Every structure is written in structure tokens, then in C-alpha cells.
Coordinates of C-alpha atoms in Angstrom, one line a residue:
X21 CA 0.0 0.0 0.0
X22 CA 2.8 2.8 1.0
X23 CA 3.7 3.2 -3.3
X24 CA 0.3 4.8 -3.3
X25 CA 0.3 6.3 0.0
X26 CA 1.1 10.1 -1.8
X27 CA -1.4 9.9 -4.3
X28 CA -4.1 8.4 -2.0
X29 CA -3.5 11.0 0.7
X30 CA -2.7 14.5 0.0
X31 CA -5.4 17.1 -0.4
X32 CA -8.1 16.4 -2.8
X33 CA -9.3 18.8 -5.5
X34 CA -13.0 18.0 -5.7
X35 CA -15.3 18.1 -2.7
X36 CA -15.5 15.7 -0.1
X37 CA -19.2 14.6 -1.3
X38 CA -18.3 14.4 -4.8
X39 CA -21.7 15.4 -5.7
X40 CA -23.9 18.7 -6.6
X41 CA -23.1 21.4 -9.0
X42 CA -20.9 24.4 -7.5
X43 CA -22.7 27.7 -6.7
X44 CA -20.2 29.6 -5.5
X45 CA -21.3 32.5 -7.1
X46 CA -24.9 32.7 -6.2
X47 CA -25.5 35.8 -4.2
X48 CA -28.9 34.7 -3.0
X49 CA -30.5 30.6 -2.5
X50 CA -32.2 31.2 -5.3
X51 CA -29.8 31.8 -7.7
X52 CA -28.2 28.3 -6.2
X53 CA -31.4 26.6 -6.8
X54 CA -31.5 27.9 -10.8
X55 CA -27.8 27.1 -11.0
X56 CA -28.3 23.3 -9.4
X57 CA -31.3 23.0 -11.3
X58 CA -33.5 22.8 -8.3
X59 CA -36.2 25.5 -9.5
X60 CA -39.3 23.6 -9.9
X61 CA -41.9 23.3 -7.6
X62 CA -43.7 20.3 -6.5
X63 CA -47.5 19.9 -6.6
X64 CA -50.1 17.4 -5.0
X65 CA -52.3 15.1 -7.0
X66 CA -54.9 12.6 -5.4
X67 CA -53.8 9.0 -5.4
X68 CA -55.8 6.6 -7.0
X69 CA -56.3 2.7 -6.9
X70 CA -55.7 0.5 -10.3
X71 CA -59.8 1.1 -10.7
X72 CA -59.9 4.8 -10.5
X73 CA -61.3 4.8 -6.6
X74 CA -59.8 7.5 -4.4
X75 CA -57.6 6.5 -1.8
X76 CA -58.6 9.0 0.9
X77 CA -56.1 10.6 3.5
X78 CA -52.9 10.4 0.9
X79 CA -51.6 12.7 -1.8
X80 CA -49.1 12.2 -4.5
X81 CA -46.0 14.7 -4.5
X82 CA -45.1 15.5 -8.1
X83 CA -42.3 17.8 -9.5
X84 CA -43.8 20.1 -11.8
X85 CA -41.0 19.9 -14.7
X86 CA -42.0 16.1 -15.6
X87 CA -44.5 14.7 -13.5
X88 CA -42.5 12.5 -11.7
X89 CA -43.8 11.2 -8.4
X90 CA -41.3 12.2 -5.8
X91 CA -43.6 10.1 -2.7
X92 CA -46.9 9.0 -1.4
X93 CA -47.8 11.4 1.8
X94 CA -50.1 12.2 4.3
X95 CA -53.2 14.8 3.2
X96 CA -51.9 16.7 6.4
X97 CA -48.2 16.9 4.3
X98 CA -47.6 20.5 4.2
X99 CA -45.4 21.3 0.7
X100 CA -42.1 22.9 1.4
X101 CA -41.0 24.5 -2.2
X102 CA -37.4 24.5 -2.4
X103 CA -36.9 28.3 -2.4
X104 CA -38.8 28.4 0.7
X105 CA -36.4 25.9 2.4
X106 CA -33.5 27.3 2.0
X107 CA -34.6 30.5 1.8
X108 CA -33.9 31.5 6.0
X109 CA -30.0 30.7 4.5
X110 CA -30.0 34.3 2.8
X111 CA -30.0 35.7 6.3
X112 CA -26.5 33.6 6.9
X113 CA -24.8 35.4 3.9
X114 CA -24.6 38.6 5.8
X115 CA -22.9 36.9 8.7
X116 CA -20.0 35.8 6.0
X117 CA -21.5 32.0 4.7
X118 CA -20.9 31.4 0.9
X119 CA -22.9 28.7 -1.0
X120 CA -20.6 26.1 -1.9
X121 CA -22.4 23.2 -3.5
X122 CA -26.3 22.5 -4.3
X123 CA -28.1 19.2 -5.8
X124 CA -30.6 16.5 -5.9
X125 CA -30.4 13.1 -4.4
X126 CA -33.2 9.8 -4.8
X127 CA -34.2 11.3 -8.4
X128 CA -35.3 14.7 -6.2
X129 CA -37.3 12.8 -3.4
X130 CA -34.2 15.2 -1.0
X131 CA -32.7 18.4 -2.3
X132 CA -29.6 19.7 -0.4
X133 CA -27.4 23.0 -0.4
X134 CA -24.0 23.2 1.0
X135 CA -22.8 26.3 2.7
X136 CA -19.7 27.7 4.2
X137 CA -19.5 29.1 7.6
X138 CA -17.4 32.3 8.1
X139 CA -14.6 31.1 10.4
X140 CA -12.0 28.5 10.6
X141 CA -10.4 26.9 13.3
X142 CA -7.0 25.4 14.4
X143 CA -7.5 22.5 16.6
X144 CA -4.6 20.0 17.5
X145 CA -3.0 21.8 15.0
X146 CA -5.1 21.3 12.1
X147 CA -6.8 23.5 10.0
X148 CA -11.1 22.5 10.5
X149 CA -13.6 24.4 7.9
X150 CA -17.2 24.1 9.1
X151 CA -20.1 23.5 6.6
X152 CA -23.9 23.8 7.2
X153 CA -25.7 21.1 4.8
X154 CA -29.5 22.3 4.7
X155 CA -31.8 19.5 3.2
X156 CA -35.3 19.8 2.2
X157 CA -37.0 16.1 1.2
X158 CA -40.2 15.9 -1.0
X159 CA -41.0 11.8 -0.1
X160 CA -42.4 12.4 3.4
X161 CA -39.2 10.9 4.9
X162 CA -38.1 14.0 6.8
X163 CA -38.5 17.0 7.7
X164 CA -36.3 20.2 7.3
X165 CA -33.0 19.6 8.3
X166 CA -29.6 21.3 9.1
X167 CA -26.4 19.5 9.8
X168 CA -23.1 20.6 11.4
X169 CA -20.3 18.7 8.5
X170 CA -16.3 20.0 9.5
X171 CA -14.0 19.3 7.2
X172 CA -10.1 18.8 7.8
X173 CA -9.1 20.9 5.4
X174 CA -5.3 18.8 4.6
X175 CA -7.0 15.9 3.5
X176 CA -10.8 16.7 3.4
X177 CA -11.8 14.3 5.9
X178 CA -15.3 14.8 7.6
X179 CA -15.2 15.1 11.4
X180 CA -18.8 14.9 12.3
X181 CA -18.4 13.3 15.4
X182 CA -21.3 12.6 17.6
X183 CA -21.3 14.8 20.3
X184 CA -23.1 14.3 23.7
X185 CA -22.5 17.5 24.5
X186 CA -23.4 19.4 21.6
X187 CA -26.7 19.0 19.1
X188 CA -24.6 18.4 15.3
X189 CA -28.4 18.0 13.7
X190 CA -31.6 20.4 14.1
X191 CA -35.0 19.8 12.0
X192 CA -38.3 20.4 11.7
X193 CA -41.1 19.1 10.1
X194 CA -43.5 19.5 7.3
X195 CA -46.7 21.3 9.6
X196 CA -49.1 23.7 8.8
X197 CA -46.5 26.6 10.7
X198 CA -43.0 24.8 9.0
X199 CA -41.7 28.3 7.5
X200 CA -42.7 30.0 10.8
X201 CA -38.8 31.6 11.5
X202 CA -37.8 28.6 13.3
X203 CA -34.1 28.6 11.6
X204 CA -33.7 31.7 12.4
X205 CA -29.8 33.1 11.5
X206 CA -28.8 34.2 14.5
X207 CA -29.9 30.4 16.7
X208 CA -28.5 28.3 13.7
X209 CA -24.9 30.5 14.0
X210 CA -25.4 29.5 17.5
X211 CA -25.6 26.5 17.5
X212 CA -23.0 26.1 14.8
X213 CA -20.5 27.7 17.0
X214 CA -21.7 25.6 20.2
X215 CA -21.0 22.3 18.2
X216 CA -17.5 23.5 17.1
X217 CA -16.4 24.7 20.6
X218 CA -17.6 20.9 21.7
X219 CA -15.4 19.4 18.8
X220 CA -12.6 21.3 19.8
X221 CA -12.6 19.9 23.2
X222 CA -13.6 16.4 21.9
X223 CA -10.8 16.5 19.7
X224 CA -8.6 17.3 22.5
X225 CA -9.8 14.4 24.4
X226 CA -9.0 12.2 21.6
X227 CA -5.2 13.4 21.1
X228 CA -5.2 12.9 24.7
X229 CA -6.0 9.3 24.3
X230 CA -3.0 7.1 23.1
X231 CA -3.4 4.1 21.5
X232 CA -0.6 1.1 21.1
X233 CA 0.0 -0.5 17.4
X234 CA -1.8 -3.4 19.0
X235 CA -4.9 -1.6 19.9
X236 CA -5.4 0.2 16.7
X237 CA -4.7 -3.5 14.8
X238 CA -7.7 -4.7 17.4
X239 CA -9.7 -2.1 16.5
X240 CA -9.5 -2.5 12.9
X241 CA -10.9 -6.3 13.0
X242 CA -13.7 -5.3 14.8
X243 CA -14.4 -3.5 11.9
X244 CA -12.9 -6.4 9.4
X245 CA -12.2 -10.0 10.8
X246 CA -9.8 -12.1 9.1
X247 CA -11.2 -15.1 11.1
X248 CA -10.2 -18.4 9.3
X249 CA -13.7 -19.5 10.3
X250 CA -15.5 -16.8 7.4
X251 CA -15.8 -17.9 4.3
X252 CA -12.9 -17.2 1.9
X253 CA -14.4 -14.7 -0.1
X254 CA -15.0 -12.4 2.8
X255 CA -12.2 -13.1 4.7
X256 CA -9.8 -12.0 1.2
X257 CA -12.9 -9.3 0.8
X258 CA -11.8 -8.2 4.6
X259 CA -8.0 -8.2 4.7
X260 CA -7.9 -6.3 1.7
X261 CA -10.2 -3.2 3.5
X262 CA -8.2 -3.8 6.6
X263 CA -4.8 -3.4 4.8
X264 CA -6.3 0.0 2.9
X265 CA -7.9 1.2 6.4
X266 CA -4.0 -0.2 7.7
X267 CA -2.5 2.5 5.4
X268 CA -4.4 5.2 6.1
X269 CA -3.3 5.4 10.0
X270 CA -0.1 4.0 9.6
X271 CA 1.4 5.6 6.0
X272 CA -0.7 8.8 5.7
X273 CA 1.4 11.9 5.1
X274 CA -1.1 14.2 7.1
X275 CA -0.8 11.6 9.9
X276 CA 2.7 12.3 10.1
X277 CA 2.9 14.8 13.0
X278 CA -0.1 13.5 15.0
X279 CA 1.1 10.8 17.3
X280 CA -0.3 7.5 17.9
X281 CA -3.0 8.1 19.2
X282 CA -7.2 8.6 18.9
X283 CA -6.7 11.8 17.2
X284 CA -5.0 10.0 14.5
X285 CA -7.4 7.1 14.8
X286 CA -10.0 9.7 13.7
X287 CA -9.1 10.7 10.9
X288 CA -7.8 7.4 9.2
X289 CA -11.2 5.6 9.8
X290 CA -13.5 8.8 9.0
X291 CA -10.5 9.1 5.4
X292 CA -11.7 5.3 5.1
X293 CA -15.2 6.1 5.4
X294 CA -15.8 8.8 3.1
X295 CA -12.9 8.1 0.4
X296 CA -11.9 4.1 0.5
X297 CA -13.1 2.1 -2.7
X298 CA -16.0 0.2 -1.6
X299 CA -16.1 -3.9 -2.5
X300 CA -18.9 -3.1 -4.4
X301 CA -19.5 0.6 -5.6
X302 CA -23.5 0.8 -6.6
X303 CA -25.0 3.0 -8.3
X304 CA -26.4 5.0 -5.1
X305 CA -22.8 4.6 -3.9
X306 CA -21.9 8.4 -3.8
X307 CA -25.7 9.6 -2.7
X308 CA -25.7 7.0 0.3
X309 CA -22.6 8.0 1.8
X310 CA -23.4 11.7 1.5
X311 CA -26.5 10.6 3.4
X312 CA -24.9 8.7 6.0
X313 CA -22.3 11.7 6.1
X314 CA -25.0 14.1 6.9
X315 CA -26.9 11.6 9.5
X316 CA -23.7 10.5 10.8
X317 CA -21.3 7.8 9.5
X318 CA -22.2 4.4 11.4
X319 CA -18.1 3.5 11.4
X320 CA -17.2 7.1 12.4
X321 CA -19.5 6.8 15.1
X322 CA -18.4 3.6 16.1
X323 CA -14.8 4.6 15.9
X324 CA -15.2 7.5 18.1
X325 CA -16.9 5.0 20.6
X326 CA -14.2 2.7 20.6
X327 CA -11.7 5.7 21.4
X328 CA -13.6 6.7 24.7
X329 CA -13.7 3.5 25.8
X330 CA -10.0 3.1 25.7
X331 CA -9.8 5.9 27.8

């Protein structure tokens, strides 16, 4: 693995998602919509049985540009267009937040826009940029919803940890009062810088923590057993993931300076997460792990656990 260990490692040149169309010069969210392509609107139709009987209590979502049905919902849905959604974001871009990125996921059943905050920080060290990801969905599945996303700027690695002591994730849902000011810019900026004071202590806490070879190696199978009881396939499947995730803690130029220990941990299982070659890339691949990036990354999360409880 260490021949490719330069190429593999170093800074990155397109975004950490891989996925939306830039709009970074969109003064307002709705000149990122018309840039991403996200200005239509979606309109309810009555749903209908095989027959032609009405199936009462539901309505059929439906994006007005070619009639495709984006979900089945409750009558009591209440629409959200996408200018109205991220439209509370405007009041961020006098605080010093740029749009970044903006697109569609699930054939437009979610719509997203990514956004710069203002400041960057220096902890342990490093260089973290914090993004606000604002999703809207159209399928009934969620509501409104903002998530924290840092980014270590060297290597673009997402940080998202899961914070007990901070909220990385505020919604709301699709009511009759959804667009009532509840984002409003000043208690989203709040909250924003709440989570990144919390990270920098967690991150603290984790370079605090220091792990021996042996450790990191026994953390790593829980994550990918070579067990000569698995079938082969897997087991080859496994070793070659756990040699890759190896590399990353081990060989990573960025590493280099951060000693051995849950800092570093970190960042080669969240550099895993969001940039390894999966076994099997689908054709989803790319809008299910910016999904789980914006929910929070199961093996992130599980990582970070396994940190604390080496304390």
C-alpha cells in the first residue's frame, strides 16, 4: 500500500461529497437553486387505486417539470418548495456564509445545499472548515433539516463526530407553521458555533487518548475480521479493507505529526469512510454515503466510541 500512500493521501481537489453542481457565485439561494437545477416546484395530485377509486387521507407529491412522483404522503403533508427551504440561509450570507455546493439526491425525493460558515479553526493543530448542509425532502421521509459537516481541510476528511455534548443535527417538520422563522440566522450561527467549541474539546480528548499498534490492529478487526472461520471470499474481501484502512493510520502523510494516538485514529477511519473504494460501488454509492455523512457515519461513530472507551 505505502507506493500509493502520496497519491491516496494529500489534499483532494473536488469536494469531499463528490456530488452537486458548484454555486459559489450565487448571491442569493435562489440563484443556487437555478444554477443546481432545483427551480421547480412540486405539486399534490390525489392517489388513486388501479380502478380509479380514491384513496382518501394520501396525496401524491409530483415535480412540476416532468410529472415524476417524488412520494406518497399524508393529506396533512404540508409542501415545502425548495426556495422556501433554504430560503432562511440568505440571512446567513450577511454573517459571512458562501454557498458552496447544491443538488438533488433519490431522483429529487431530498434536495440539499451546502454552505460555508465564516470562520475557521485550528485545533490540534489542524486547520477544521465548518459546513452547514441544509436538506429539504419531497417523499415524506423527513422534515427540514440542518447538519453541522467540519472538514479537515489537509485531506478533506469529515469530522462529524457525535457529540453528547453538543446538538450536530436540528430539524423540523413538514406542519401547517413549517416556515414559521424557526431557523432563524442568528440560533443556527449558535448553534453552529456551540457544536465547534464541543469538537474542539472532543478532539482534544481524543489526542489525549494514546493508543498502542496493538490496539489500533484490534480495533481495525472489529471492523474487518480475518477469522479463518468466514468464508474465503470475505475473509480475502476483509484483509484487503483492513490493509487499505491499515495504510491510512499508519502511512498517511497528514498523519505524520499526530502521534499514535485517537486523534489520529479519527481521521484514518473517518478518510476510510468517506474516500476508500468500496467492494462493491452501486450506483447509489456516492448519494448514500453523503447521506450517511449528513446523518452521521455508522463507522465514524463507532470509531469515536471505541476511542472513549480506551480511555
Amino acid at each position: 500500500m505505502s507506493a500509493n500512500v502520496e497519491s491516496m493521501f494529500y489534499v483532494r481537489e473536488t469536494p469531499w461529497h463528490g456530488l452537486g453542481t458548484k454555486v459559489n457565485e450565487a448571491p442569493t439561494s435562489k440563484d443556487a437553486l437555478i444554477y443546481a437545477g432545483l427551480n421547480w416546484k412540486v405539486v399534490q395530485n390525489n392517489v388513486y387505486t388501479q380502478d380509479g377509486s380514491l384513496i382518501s387521507g394520501y396525496k401524491a407529491n409530483i415535480r412540476s417539470t416532468d410529472r415524476s412522483v417524488l412520494g406518497i404522503v399524508s393529506d396533512r403533508y404540508k409542501i415545502v418548495q425548495n426556495q422556501d427551504a433554504f430560503q432562511f440561509t440568505d440571512d446567513l450570507l450577511g454573517e459571512g456564509v458562501t454557498y458552496e455546493t447544491a443538488g438533488s439526491l433519490q431522483g429529487g425525493r431530498k434536495v440539499w445545499m451546502l454552505a460555508k460558515m465564516p470562520h475557521r479553526y485550528i485545533i490540534s493543530g489542524d486547520e477544521i472548515e465548518p459546513y452547514l448542509v441544509v436538506m429539504n425532502s419531497h417523499d415524506g421521509s423527513s422534515g427540514i433539516k440542518v447538519a453541522m459537516t467540519p472538514i479537515r481541510v489537509v485531506c478533506q476528511n469529515t469530522l462529524n463526530l457525535a457529540l453528547g455534548s453538543a446538538k450536530r443535527i436540528w430539524t423540523t417538520k413538514h406542519t401547517e407553521n413549517v416556515m414559521s422563522r424557526v431557523y432563524e440566522a442568528r440560533e443556527t450561527l449558535m448553534l453552529a458555533e456551540t457544536y465547534m467549541s464541543e469538537l474542539g474539546k472532543g478532539i482534544d480528548t481524543l489526542s489525549r487518548i494514546k493508543l498502542s499498534d496493538k490496539k489500533v490492529l484490534d480495533f481495525m478487526q472489529e471492523f474487518f475480521p480475518v477469522d479463518t472461520d468466514l468464508p474465503d471470499a470475505q475473509r480475502k474481501n476483509n484483509f484487503r479493507m483492513l490493509q487499505d484502512m491499515k495504510a491510512r493510520y499508519f502511512d498517511a502523510p497528514d498523519l505524520l505529526h499526530v502521534g499514535k494516538n485517537g486523534y489520529r485514529f479519527i481521521n484514518a477511519i473517518s478518510d476510510f469512510a468517506t474516500h476508500a473504494d468500496p467492494i462493491r460501488r452501486t450506483k447509489n454509492y456516492n448519494e448514500n454515503l453523503f447521506l450517511k455523512t449528513v446523518e452521521g457515519n455508522p463507522m465514524i461513530d463507532k470509531a469515536y466510541k471505541m476511542i472513549l472507551s480506551a480511555a
